[in-house]
Amino acid sequence: MPRGTFITFEGLDGSGKTTQMRRLAAWLTASGRTVVSLRQPGSTALGDRLRAVLVDSRSESALGPISPLAEMALMFADRAQAIAEIISPALAAGSIVLCDRYTDSSEAYQGAGRQLGSARILAMHAAVCNNLQPDLTLLLLPPLDAALARARRRNHRYAAAQPQSETQTEPQPADENRFERESDDFYARIHAAYLEIAAREPHRVLTIANDDSGDNSIDAIELRIRALVAPRLL
Ligand code: TMP
């Protein structure tokens, strides 16, 4: 059985990668391919628990501050489980695996954002993920200002939608804003790290710049992504 194709989507919060991944999955499925989609953190039973701890902005009021190294280790625990349960079996079966975030996110967010350094992240990747690398990474990188504005709008929309009552007893929806509440400097470091990763691995990482040059509608970006992916498929 030929090994399938492993494609990851990367970018800042608010870059539109999740929408684009969903559209690519629909297009590939319609063309007769078997597609397995997942996101990190999450997508396994263990990963969904870890996601609630890592991404929900209320977890630190329950657990206390999460140390940067604990955060990194939990991201890799999630990834190891996803590789074992989903990614490796799907690739062995010849499927196309689409993954919303992977180790580049750890390098950008924990390595650069939390300033743990790339070397530590790459060593974790070797130890915990057996160095499993994507065949292709699509990096959606709008200019920093635009991505920040979009992430902050999402954050405000969430805050406005929350009930004001202190006596609320209904279960609360997830508040996936723990990272989106970070400073602009944190995001600037992440943005720079993504550019460095793309420059270091130009064959694997293709950047969809999404700047002011050309048509940047969701439809236009979808077509650009299809054109980049098609030649990489077996
Ligand atoms: P999402 O909003 O794209 O689903 O990602 C969840 C958050 O988790 C996002 O803010 C980025 C962060 N993250 C890391 O910090 N390190 C990682 O390794 C991964 C996979 C995500």
CSV table of C-alpha atoms and ligand atoms in Angstrom, one decimal:
chain,number,residue,atom,x,y,z
A,1,MET,CA,0.0,0.0,0.0
A,2,PRO,CA,1.5,3.4,-0.9
A,3,ARG,CA,1.9,5.9,1.9
A,4,GLY,CA,-0.7,8.6,1.8
A,5,THR,CA,0.0,12.3,1.7
A,6,PHE,CA,0.3,14.4,4.9
A,7,ILE,CA,-0.7,18.0,4.5
A,8,THR,CA,-0.7,20.5,7.4
A,9,PHE,CA,-2.2,24.0,7.7
A,10,GLU,CA,-0.5,26.7,9.7
A,11,GLY,CA,-0.9,30.3,10.5
A,12,LEU,CA,-1.8,32.8,13.2
A,13,ASP,CA,-5.2,32.7,15.0
A,14,GLY,CA,-7.6,34.4,12.6
A,15,SER,CA,-5.7,33.5,9.4
A,16,GLY,CA,-8.6,31.6,7.8
A,17,LYS,CA,-6.7,28.3,7.7
A,18,THR,CA,-9.6,26.3,9.2
A,19,THR,CA,-12.1,27.5,6.5
A,20,GLN,CA,-9.5,26.7,3.8
A,21,MET,CA,-8.8,23.3,5.2
A,22,ARG,CA,-12.5,22.4,5.2
A,23,ARG,CA,-12.8,23.6,1.6
A,24,LEU,CA,-9.8,21.6,0.5
A,25,ALA,CA,-11.1,18.5,2.2
A,26,ALA,CA,-14.5,18.9,0.4
A,27,TRP,CA,-12.7,19.4,-3.0
A,28,LEU,CA,-10.5,16.3,-2.5
A,29,THR,CA,-13.4,14.2,-1.4
A,30,ALA,CA,-15.5,15.3,-4.3
A,31,SER,CA,-12.6,14.2,-6.6
A,32,GLY,CA,-12.7,10.7,-5.1
A,33,ARG,CA,-9.9,10.9,-2.6
A,34,THR,CA,-10.1,9.5,0.9
A,35,VAL,CA,-9.4,12.4,3.3
A,36,VAL,CA,-8.9,12.2,7.0
A,37,SER,CA,-9.1,15.6,8.7
A,38,LEU,CA,-8.0,16.5,12.2
A,39,ARG,CA,-6.9,19.5,14.3
A,40,GLN,CA,-4.3,20.0,17.0
A,41,PRO,CA,-4.7,20.1,19.8
A,42,GLY,CA,-7.7,17.7,19.7
A,43,SER,CA,-9.4,15.1,17.6
A,44,THR,CA,-8.7,12.1,19.8
A,45,ALA,CA,-10.5,11.5,23.1
A,46,LEU,CA,-7.3,12.4,25.0
A,47,GLY,CA,-6.6,15.3,22.7
A,48,ASP,CA,-10.0,16.8,23.3
A,49,ARG,CA,-9.4,16.8,27.0
A,50,LEU,CA,-5.9,18.4,26.5
A,51,ARG,CA,-7.5,21.0,24.2
A,52,ALA,CA,-9.9,22.0,26.9
A,53,VAL,CA,-6.9,22.6,29.3
A,54,LEU,CA,-4.7,24.3,26.7
A,55,VAL,CA,-7.0,26.5,24.8
A,56,ASP,CA,-9.8,27.5,27.1
A,57,SER,CA,-9.0,30.8,28.7
A,58,ARG,CA,-10.8,29.8,31.9
A,59,SER,CA,-8.5,26.8,32.6
A,60,GLU,CA,-5.9,28.9,34.4
A,61,SER,CA,-8.4,30.2,36.9
A,62,ALA,CA,-9.1,26.5,37.7
A,63,LEU,CA,-5.6,25.1,37.5
A,64,GLY,CA,-3.3,28.0,38.1
A,65,PRO,CA,-0.7,29.3,35.6
A,66,ILE,CA,0.4,26.6,33.1
A,67,SER,CA,4.2,26.8,32.8
A,68,PRO,CA,5.5,27.2,29.2
A,69,LEU,CA,7.3,23.8,29.4
A,70,ALA,CA,4.2,22.1,30.6
A,71,GLU,CA,2.3,23.7,27.8
A,72,MET,CA,4.8,22.5,25.3
A,73,ALA,CA,4.8,18.9,26.7
A,74,LEU,CA,1.0,18.8,26.6
A,75,MET,CA,1.0,19.9,23.0
A,76,PHE,CA,3.3,17.1,22.2
A,77,ALA,CA,1.3,14.6,24.2
A,78,ASP,CA,-1.7,15.5,22.1
A,79,ARG,CA,0.4,15.1,18.9
A,80,ALA,CA,1.8,11.7,19.9
A,81,GLN,CA,-1.7,10.4,20.5
A,82,ALA,CA,-3.0,11.8,17.2
A,83,ILE,CA,-0.1,10.3,15.3
A,84,ALA,CA,-0.7,6.9,16.9
A,85,GLU,CA,-4.5,6.9,16.7
A,86,ILE,CA,-5.2,8.8,13.5
A,87,ILE,CA,-2.3,10.0,11.4
A,88,SER,CA,-0.1,7.0,11.0
A,89,PRO,CA,-2.9,4.5,10.4
A,90,ALA,CA,-4.5,6.9,7.8
A,91,LEU,CA,-1.2,7.4,6.0
A,92,ALA,CA,-0.5,3.6,6.0
A,93,ALA,CA,-4.0,3.1,4.4
A,94,GLY,CA,-3.0,5.6,1.6
A,95,SER,CA,-5.3,8.5,2.7
A,96,ILE,CA,-4.7,12.2,2.4
A,97,VAL,CA,-4.3,13.5,6.0
A,98,LEU,CA,-5.2,17.2,6.5
A,99,CYS,CA,-4.1,18.5,9.9
A,100,ASP,CA,-5.0,21.9,11.2
A,101,ARG,CA,-1.8,22.8,13.0
A,102,TYR,CA,1.2,20.5,13.8
A,103,THR,CA,4.7,20.9,15.1
A,104,ASP,CA,5.3,24.2,13.3
A,105,SER,CA,2.7,25.6,15.7
A,106,SER,CA,4.7,24.4,18.6
A,107,GLU,CA,7.8,26.0,17.2
A,108,ALA,CA,6.1,29.3,16.5
A,109,TYR,CA,3.9,29.5,19.7
A,110,GLN,CA,6.0,27.7,22.3
A,111,GLY,CA,9.4,28.1,20.7
A,112,ALA,CA,9.1,31.8,19.7
A,113,GLY,CA,5.9,33.0,21.5
A,114,ARG,CA,6.9,31.5,24.9
A,115,GLN,CA,10.6,31.9,24.0
A,116,LEU,CA,11.5,28.3,24.7
A,117,GLY,CA,13.6,28.2,21.5
A,118,SER,CA,13.3,26.2,18.3
A,119,ALA,CA,16.0,23.6,19.3
A,120,ARG,CA,14.0,22.3,22.2
A,121,ILE,CA,10.8,22.0,20.0
A,122,LEU,CA,12.7,20.2,17.3
A,123,ALA,CA,14.2,17.8,19.9
A,124,MET,CA,10.7,17.1,21.2
A,125,HIS,CA,9.5,16.4,17.7
A,126,ALA,CA,12.3,13.9,17.1
A,127,ALA,CA,11.7,12.2,20.5
A,128,VAL,CA,7.9,12.2,20.6
A,129,CYS,CA,6.8,12.2,16.9
A,130,ASN,CA,9.6,10.1,15.4
A,131,ASN,CA,10.3,13.2,13.3
A,132,LEU,CA,7.2,12.5,11.2
A,133,GLN,CA,7.1,15.5,8.8
A,134,PRO,CA,4.3,16.7,6.6
A,135,ASP,CA,4.8,16.3,2.9
A,136,LEU,CA,3.4,19.8,2.5
A,137,THR,CA,2.6,22.6,4.8
A,138,LEU,CA,0.3,25.5,3.7
A,139,LEU,CA,1.2,28.6,5.7
A,140,LEU,CA,-1.6,31.2,5.6
A,141,LEU,CA,0.2,34.4,6.7
A,142,PRO,CA,-1.8,37.6,6.4
A,143,PRO,CA,0.1,40.7,7.4
A,144,LEU,CA,0.5,40.8,11.2
A,145,ASP,CA,-1.9,43.7,11.7
A,146,ALA,CA,-4.7,42.1,9.8
A,147,ALA,CA,-4.4,38.8,11.5
A,148,LEU,CA,-4.4,40.4,15.0
A,149,ALA,CA,-7.4,42.6,14.2
A,150,ARG,CA,-9.4,39.5,13.1
A,151,ALA,CA,-8.4,37.4,16.2
A,152,ARG,CA,-9.3,40.3,18.5
A,153,ARG,CA,-12.7,40.7,16.8
A,154,ARG,CA,-13.4,37.0,17.4
A,155,ASN,CA,-12.4,37.5,21.0
A,156,HIS,CA,-14.7,40.4,21.5
A,157,ARG,CA,-17.6,38.6,19.8
A,158,TYR,CA,-17.2,35.8,22.3
A,159,ALA,CA,-17.1,38.2,25.3
A,160,ALA,CA,-20.2,40.0,24.1
A,161,ALA,CA,-22.1,36.6,23.7
A,162,GLN,CA,-21.4,35.6,27.3
A,163,PRO,CA,-24.3,35.8,29.8
A,164,GLN,CA,-23.7,38.4,32.5
A,165,SER,CA,-25.3,36.6,35.4
A,166,GLU,CA,-23.0,35.4,38.2
A,167,THR,CA,-25.6,32.8,39.1
A,168,GLN,CA,-25.5,31.1,35.7
A,169,THR,CA,-25.9,27.3,36.2
A,170,GLU,CA,-26.0,26.2,32.5
A,171,PRO,CA,-22.9,24.6,31.2
A,172,GLN,CA,-20.7,27.3,29.5
A,173,PRO,CA,-19.5,26.9,25.9
A,174,ALA,CA,-15.8,26.6,25.4
A,175,ASP,CA,-14.0,29.9,25.5
A,176,GLU,CA,-11.0,29.2,23.2
A,177,ASN,CA,-9.3,32.4,23.8
A,178,ARG,CA,-6.4,31.6,26.0
A,179,PHE,CA,-3.8,32.3,23.3
A,180,GLU,CA,-5.8,35.1,21.7
A,181,ARG,CA,-5.5,37.2,24.9
A,182,GLU,CA,-1.7,37.3,24.5
A,183,SER,CA,0.2,40.5,23.7
A,184,ASP,CA,0.9,41.9,20.3
A,185,ASP,CA,4.6,41.2,20.9
A,186,PHE,CA,3.8,37.5,21.5
A,187,TYR,CA,2.1,37.4,18.1
A,188,ALA,CA,4.9,39.4,16.4
A,189,ARG,CA,7.3,36.7,17.6
A,190,ILE,CA,5.1,34.0,16.2
A,191,HIS,CA,4.7,35.7,12.9
A,192,ALA,CA,8.5,36.1,12.6
A,193,ALA,CA,9.0,32.4,13.5
A,194,TYR,CA,6.6,31.2,10.8
A,195,LEU,CA,8.6,33.3,8.2
A,196,GLU,CA,11.8,31.7,9.5
A,197,ILE,CA,10.4,28.2,9.2
A,198,ALA,CA,9.2,28.8,5.7
A,199,ALA,CA,12.7,30.2,4.7
A,200,ARG,CA,14.4,27.2,6.3
A,201,GLU,CA,12.2,24.6,4.6
A,202,PRO,CA,11.0,26.1,1.3
A,203,HIS,CA,10.2,22.7,-0.3
A,204,ARG,CA,7.8,21.7,2.5
A,205,VAL,CA,6.3,25.0,3.5
A,206,LEU,CA,4.4,27.1,1.0
A,207,THR,CA,3.3,30.5,2.1
A,208,ILE,CA,0.0,32.0,1.0
A,209,ALA,CA,0.9,35.5,1.7
A,210,ASN,CA,-2.6,37.0,1.6
A,211,ASP,CA,-1.3,40.6,1.5
A,212,ASP,CA,-2.5,43.5,-0.6
A,213,SER,CA,-1.3,42.1,-3.9
A,214,GLY,CA,-4.1,40.4,-5.8
A,215,ASP,CA,-7.4,38.9,-5.0
A,216,ASN,CA,-7.5,37.6,-1.4
A,217,SER,CA,-11.1,36.5,-1.2
A,218,ILE,CA,-11.8,33.2,0.4
A,219,ASP,CA,-12.6,31.8,-3.0
A,220,ALA,CA,-9.4,33.1,-4.6
A,221,ILE,CA,-7.3,31.6,-1.8
A,222,GLU,CA,-9.1,28.3,-2.2
A,223,LEU,CA,-8.1,28.2,-5.8
A,224,ARG,CA,-4.5,29.1,-5.0
A,225,ILE,CA,-4.4,26.3,-2.5
A,226,ARG,CA,-5.8,23.7,-4.9
A,227,ALA,CA,-3.1,24.7,-7.5
A,228,LEU,CA,-0.4,24.2,-4.9
A,229,VAL,CA,-1.7,20.8,-3.6
A,230,ALA,CA,-2.6,19.1,-6.9
A,231,PRO,CA,1.0,18.5,-8.1
A,232,ARG,CA,1.9,17.0,-4.7
A,233,LEU,CA,-0.7,14.3,-4.8
A,234,LEU,CA,0.4,10.8,-5.9
B,1,TMP,P1,-6.7,26.8,16.8
B,1,TMP,O1,-7.4,28.0,17.3
B,1,TMP,O2,-6.1,27.0,15.5
B,1,TMP,O3,-7.5,25.6,16.9
B,1,TMP,O4,-5.5,26.5,17.8
B,1,TMP,C1,-5.6,26.5,19.1
B,1,TMP,C2,-4.5,27.3,19.8
B,1,TMP,O5,-3.4,26.5,20.2
B,1,TMP,C3,-3.9,28.4,18.9
B,1,TMP,O6,-3.9,29.6,19.6
B,1,TMP,C4,-2.5,28.0,18.7
B,1,TMP,C5,-2.2,27.1,19.9
B,1,TMP,N1,-1.2,26.0,19.7
B,1,TMP,C6,0.0,26.1,20.3
B,1,TMP,O7,0.3,27.1,21.0
B,1,TMP,N2,0.9,25.2,20.1
B,1,TMP,C7,0.7,24.0,19.3
B,1,TMP,O8,1.5,23.2,19.1
B,1,TMP,C8,-0.6,23.9,18.7
B,1,TMP,C9,-1.0,22.8,17.9
B,1,TMP,C10,-1.5,25.0,18.9
